PDB file of C-alpha atoms in Angstrom:
ATOM      1  CA  MET F   7      20.885  10.461 -36.380  1.00 50.00           C
ATOM      2  CA  ALA F   8      19.876   9.064 -32.996  1.00 54.00           C
ATOM      3  CA  ARG F   9      17.189  10.947 -31.173  1.00 56.00           C
ATOM      4  CA  ASN F  10      18.178  12.281 -27.752  1.00 54.00           C
ATOM      5  CA  ARG F  11      15.762  10.852 -25.172  1.00 55.00           C
ATOM      6  CA  TYR F  12      16.855  13.211 -22.429  1.00 53.00           C
ATOM      7  CA  LYS F  13      15.760  16.736 -21.661  1.00 52.00           C
ATOM      8  CA  PRO F  14      18.433  19.284 -20.800  1.00 54.00           C
ATOM      9  CA  ARG F  15      17.840  18.725 -17.073  1.00 58.00           C
ATOM     10  CA  GLY F  16      18.421  14.987 -17.362  1.00 55.00           C
ATOM     11  CA  LYS F  17      14.781  13.883 -17.256  1.00 56.00           C
ATOM     12  CA  ARG F  18      13.406  11.531 -19.870  1.00 55.00           C
ATOM     13  CA  SER F  19      10.933  13.248 -22.126  1.00 56.00           C
ATOM     14  CA  ASP F  20       8.838  10.202 -23.049  1.00 63.00           C
ATOM     15  CA  GLU F  21       8.341   8.746 -19.581  1.00 68.00           C
ATOM     16  CA  GLY F  22       6.228   9.970 -16.717  1.00 70.00           C
ATOM     17  CA  GLN F  23       6.211   9.330 -13.008  1.00 74.00           C
ATOM     18  CA  TYR F  24       7.278   5.923 -11.741  1.00 80.00           C
ATOM     19  CA  ILE F  25       6.833   3.941  -8.518  1.00 85.00           C
ATOM     20  CA  ASN F  26       9.942   2.847  -6.683  1.00 86.00           C
ATOM     21  CA  LEU F  27       9.778  -0.694  -5.263  1.00 91.00           C
ATOM     22  CA  PRO F  28      12.728  -1.144  -2.905  1.00 91.00           C
ATOM     23  CA  TYR F  29      14.119  -4.656  -2.775  1.00 93.00           C
ATOM     24  CA  ALA F  30      13.806  -4.713   1.033  1.00 93.00           C
ATOM     25  CA  MET F  31      10.082  -3.984   0.739  1.00 94.00           C
ATOM     26  CA  ILE F  32       9.213  -6.611  -1.872  1.00 94.00           C
ATOM     27  CA  LYS F  33      11.180  -9.236   0.081  1.00 95.00           C
ATOM     28  CA  SER F  34       9.471  -8.334   3.374  1.00 95.00           C
ATOM     29  CA  PRO F  35       6.873 -10.626   4.994  1.00 95.00           C
ATOM     30  CA  ALA F  36       4.351  -7.763   4.880  1.00 96.00           C
ATOM     31  CA  TRP F  37       4.571  -7.298   1.084  1.00 96.00           C
ATOM     32  CA  ARG F  38       4.622 -11.021   0.357  1.00 95.00           C
ATOM     33  CA  SER F  39       1.480 -11.555   2.411  1.00 96.00           C
ATOM     34  CA  LEU F  40      -0.557  -8.875   0.582  1.00 96.00           C
ATOM     35  CA  SER F  41      -3.471  -9.997  -1.543  1.00 97.00           C
ATOM     36  CA  GLY F  42      -3.613  -9.094  -5.227  1.00 96.00           C
ATOM     37  CA  SER F  43      -6.423  -6.622  -4.636  1.00 97.00           C
ATOM     38  CA  ALA F  44      -4.431  -4.884  -1.879  1.00 97.00           C
ATOM     39  CA  ILE F  45      -1.474  -4.482  -4.250  1.00 97.00           C
ATOM     40  CA  LYS F  46      -3.775  -2.994  -6.911  1.00 97.00           C
ATOM     41  CA  VAL F  47      -5.169  -0.468  -4.410  1.00 97.00           C
ATOM     42  CA  TRP F  48      -1.627   0.357  -3.221  1.00 96.00           C
ATOM     43  CA  PHE F  49      -0.540   1.073  -6.804  1.00 96.00           C
ATOM     44  CA  GLU F  50      -3.599   3.276  -7.378  1.00 96.00           C
ATOM     45  CA  LEU F  51      -2.825   5.286  -4.239  1.00 95.00           C
ATOM     46  CA  HIS F  52       0.773   5.719  -5.420  1.00 94.00           C
ATOM     47  CA  ALA F  53      -0.443   6.861  -8.839  1.00 93.00           C
ATOM     48  CA  ARG F  54      -2.291   9.688  -7.039  1.00 93.00           C
ATOM     49  CA  PHE F  55       0.822  10.768  -5.112  1.00 92.00           C
ATOM     50  CA  SER F  56       2.204  13.949  -6.690  1.00 87.00           C
ATOM     51  CA  GLY F  57       5.197  14.590  -4.453  1.00 84.00           C
ATOM     52  CA  GLY F  58       3.644  17.041  -2.018  1.00 85.00           C
ATOM     53  CA  ASN F  59       0.236  15.586  -1.204  1.00 90.00           C
ATOM     54  CA  ASN F  60       1.161  12.669   1.067  1.00 91.00           C
ATOM     55  CA  GLY F  61      -1.366  12.594   3.888  1.00 89.00           C
ATOM     56  CA  ARG F  62      -3.968  14.135   1.579  1.00 91.00           C
ATOM     57  CA  ILE F  63      -4.292  11.381  -1.027  1.00 93.00           C
ATOM     58  CA  HIS F  64      -7.968  10.866  -1.839  1.00 92.00           C
ATOM     59  CA  LEU F  65      -9.388   7.544  -3.024  1.00 92.00           C
ATOM     60  CA  SER F  66     -12.882   6.450  -2.157  1.00 90.00           C
ATOM     61  CA  MET F  67     -13.858   2.801  -2.003  1.00 89.00           C
ATOM     62  CA  ASN F  68     -16.474   3.295  -4.721  1.00 90.00           C
ATOM     63  CA  GLU F  69     -13.982   4.978  -7.040  1.00 92.00           C
ATOM     64  CA  ALA F  70     -11.337   2.305  -6.408  1.00 94.00           C
ATOM     65  CA  ALA F  71     -13.879  -0.448  -7.107  1.00 95.00           C
ATOM     66  CA  GLN F  72     -14.866   1.170 -10.399  1.00 96.00           C
ATOM     67  CA  ILE F  73     -11.318   1.961 -11.574  1.00 96.00           C
ATOM     68  CA  LEU F  74      -9.774  -1.376 -10.579  1.00 96.00           C
ATOM     69  CA  GLY F  75     -12.686  -3.607 -11.549  1.00 96.00           C
ATOM     70  CA  LEU F  76     -13.095  -5.016  -8.053  1.00 97.00           C
ATOM     71  CA  GLY F  77     -16.084  -5.402  -5.767  1.00 96.00           C
ATOM     72  CA  LYS F  78     -16.677  -2.807  -3.056  1.00 94.00           C
ATOM     73  CA  ALA F  79     -16.249  -5.372  -0.280  1.00 96.00           C
ATOM     74  CA  THR F  80     -12.953  -6.541  -1.836  1.00 97.00           C
ATOM     75  CA  VAL F  81     -11.687  -2.952  -1.973  1.00 96.00           C
ATOM     76  CA  GLN F  82     -12.696  -2.384   1.641  1.00 95.00           C
ATOM     77  CA  ARG F  83     -10.774  -5.513   2.709  1.00 97.00           C
ATOM     78  CA  ALA F  84      -7.768  -4.290   0.689  1.00 97.00           C
ATOM     79  CA  PHE F  85      -7.734  -0.930   2.508  1.00 96.00           C
ATOM     80  CA  VAL F  86      -7.982  -2.702   5.882  1.00 96.00           C
ATOM     81  CA  GLU F  87      -5.170  -5.072   4.900  1.00 97.00           C
ATOM     82  CA  LEU F  88      -2.886  -2.259   3.709  1.00 97.00           C
ATOM     83  CA  GLU F  89      -3.493  -0.308   6.896  1.00 96.00           C
ATOM     84  CA  ALA F  90      -2.993  -3.326   9.167  1.00 96.00           C
ATOM     85  CA  LYS F  91       0.313  -4.229   7.486  1.00 96.00           C
ATOM     86  CA  GLY F  92       1.669  -0.679   7.652  1.00 95.00           C
ATOM     87  CA  PHE F  93       1.624   0.427   4.017  1.00 96.00           C
ATOM     88  CA  ILE F  94      -0.938   3.212   4.458  1.00 96.00           C
ATOM     89  CA  VAL F  95      -2.281   5.317   7.331  1.00 94.00           C
ATOM     90  CA  LEU F  96      -5.686   6.980   7.545  1.00 93.00           C
ATOM     91  CA  GLU F  97      -4.981  10.654   8.226  1.00 91.00           C
ATOM     92  CA  VAL F  98      -8.468  12.177   7.993  1.00 87.00           C
ATOM     93  CA  PRO F  99     -11.599  10.006   7.882  1.00 88.00           C
ATOM     94  CA  GLY F 100     -14.037  10.764   5.114  1.00 84.00           C
ATOM     95  CA  ASN F 101     -17.672  11.649   5.568  1.00 81.00           C
ATOM     96  CA  TRP F 102     -20.412   9.858   3.663  1.00 74.00           C
ATOM     97  CA  TYR F 103     -22.936  12.683   4.099  1.00 77.00           C
ATOM     98  CA  SER F 104     -20.494  15.349   2.927  1.00 69.00           C
ATOM     99  CA  ARG F 105     -19.417  13.025   0.079  1.00 77.00           C
ATOM    100  CA  ARG F 106     -15.777  13.319   1.066  1.00 81.00           C
ATOM    101  CA  ALA F 107     -13.248  10.488   0.648  1.00 85.00           C
ATOM    102  CA  HIS F 108     -10.682   9.466   3.265  1.00 88.00           C
ATOM    103  CA  ASP F 109      -7.276  11.182   3.265  1.00 91.00           C
ATOM    104  CA  TRP F 110      -4.522   8.560   3.146  1.00 93.00           C
ATOM    105  CA  ARG F 111      -0.791   8.743   3.853  1.00 94.00           C
ATOM    106  CA  LEU F 112       1.680   6.396   2.177  1.00 95.00           C
ATOM    107  CA  THR F 113       4.249   5.197   4.702  1.00 94.00           C
ATOM    108  CA  THR F 114       6.795   4.689   1.907  1.00 93.00           C
ATOM    109  CA  LYS F 115       6.884   8.403   1.023  1.00 92.00           C
ATOM    110  CA  PRO F 116       7.935  11.508   2.994  1.00 91.00           C
ATOM    111  CA  THR F 117       5.282  13.952   4.212  1.00 89.00           C
ATOM    112  CA  GLN F 118       5.468  17.704   3.716  1.00 82.00           C
ATOM    113  CA  ALA F 119       3.715  19.344   6.636  1.00 72.00           C
ATOM    114  CA  SER F 120       3.430  22.982   7.640  1.00 64.00           C
ATOM    115  CA  THR F 121       5.902  22.280  10.464  1.00 59.00           C
ATOM    116  CA  GLY F 122       8.476  20.800   8.093  1.00 66.00           C
ATOM    117  CA  ASN F 123       9.275  17.673   6.139  1.00 80.00           C
ATOM    118  CA  LYS F 124       8.857  14.297   7.812  1.00 87.00           C
ATOM    119  CA  ALA F 125      10.690  11.228   6.539  1.00 89.00           C
ATOM    120  CA  ALA F 126       8.884   8.114   5.354  1.00 90.00           C
ATOM    121  CA  THR F 127       7.906   5.959   8.334  1.00 92.00           C
ATOM    122  CA  ASN F 128       7.971   2.586   6.503  1.00 93.00           C
ATOM    123  CA  ASP F 129       5.662   1.012   9.080  1.00 94.00           C
ATOM    124  CA  TRP F 130       5.517  -2.189   6.996  1.00 94.00           C
ATOM    125  CA  ARG F 131       8.951  -3.125   8.385  1.00 95.00           C
ATOM    126  CA  ASP F 132       7.437  -3.748  11.832  1.00 94.00           C
ATOM    127  CA  TRP F 133       4.672  -6.104  10.657  1.00 93.00           C
ATOM    128  CA  ARG F 134       5.070  -9.780  11.512  1.00 92.00           C
ATOM    129  CA  PRO F 135       2.695 -12.637  10.653  1.00 90.00           C
ATOM    130  CA  GLU F 136       0.764 -14.219  13.476  1.00 86.00           C
ATOM    131  CA  LYS F 137       2.120 -17.536  14.634  1.00 81.00           C
ATOM    132  CA  THR F 138      -0.287 -20.447  14.448  1.00 74.00           C
ATOM    133  CA  LYS F 139      -0.499 -23.155  17.080  1.00 71.00           C
ATOM    134  CA  ARG F 140       0.016 -26.690  15.879  1.00 68.00           C
ATOM    135  CA  GLY F 141      -0.619 -29.970  17.605  1.00 56.00           C
ATOM    136  CA  SER F 142      -3.438 -28.935  19.909  1.00 55.00           C
ATOM    137  CA  GLY F 143      -5.145 -31.507  22.103  1.00 54.00           C
ATOM    138  CA  THR F 144      -8.237 -31.576  19.874  1.00 55.00           C
ATOM    139  CA  ASP F 145      -6.241 -31.879  16.665  1.00 52.00           C
ATOM    140  CA  PRO F 146      -6.473 -35.479  15.393  1.00 53.00           C
ATOM    141  CA  SER F 147      -2.918 -35.283  14.048  1.00 52.00           C
ATOM    142  CA  ALA F 148      -1.657 -34.871  17.628  1.00 52.00           C
ATOM    143  CA  ILE F 149      -2.953 -38.293  18.688  1.00 53.00           C
ATOM    144  CA  ARG F 150      -0.350 -41.038  18.705  1.00 55.00           C
ATOM    145  CA  VAL F 151      -0.930 -43.676  16.093  1.00 56.00           C
ATOM    146  CA  VAL F 152       1.676 -46.155  17.322  1.00 58.00           C
ATOM    147  CA  PRO F 153       0.925 -47.705  20.742  1.00 59.00           C
ATOM    148  CA  PRO F 154       3.554 -47.175  23.474  1.00 58.00           C
TER     149      PRO F 154
END
């Protein structure tokens, strides 16, 4: 007899929470430009999202470094990168002396505030890579090799 994997409400009994990766996001320039450490930090922040705590997700740099096996400076760069590319937003800064971690908001998830629910902002959609200048006057490749 086959074992029924579904609970009466339609939820799978042997699987927990999952992270949705929309195709539009993983094909975006912002996602494709993320470093591996930034993606690891992003996944850790999502693992701490419980459905109603967006904007109050706690993850300190020291804790992230220990959990993910990364250096503290690498984790700090990952947070800066995620914030600059629109995947996370710092809601409430932490305090070193009070030993309180930052409160982060995931832009891919809705926020439940006291004033009502707010939809996901998906700020990563607005990020564009900086254009680089090529062929400057000091660049040796800009000098003509063939005489006129």
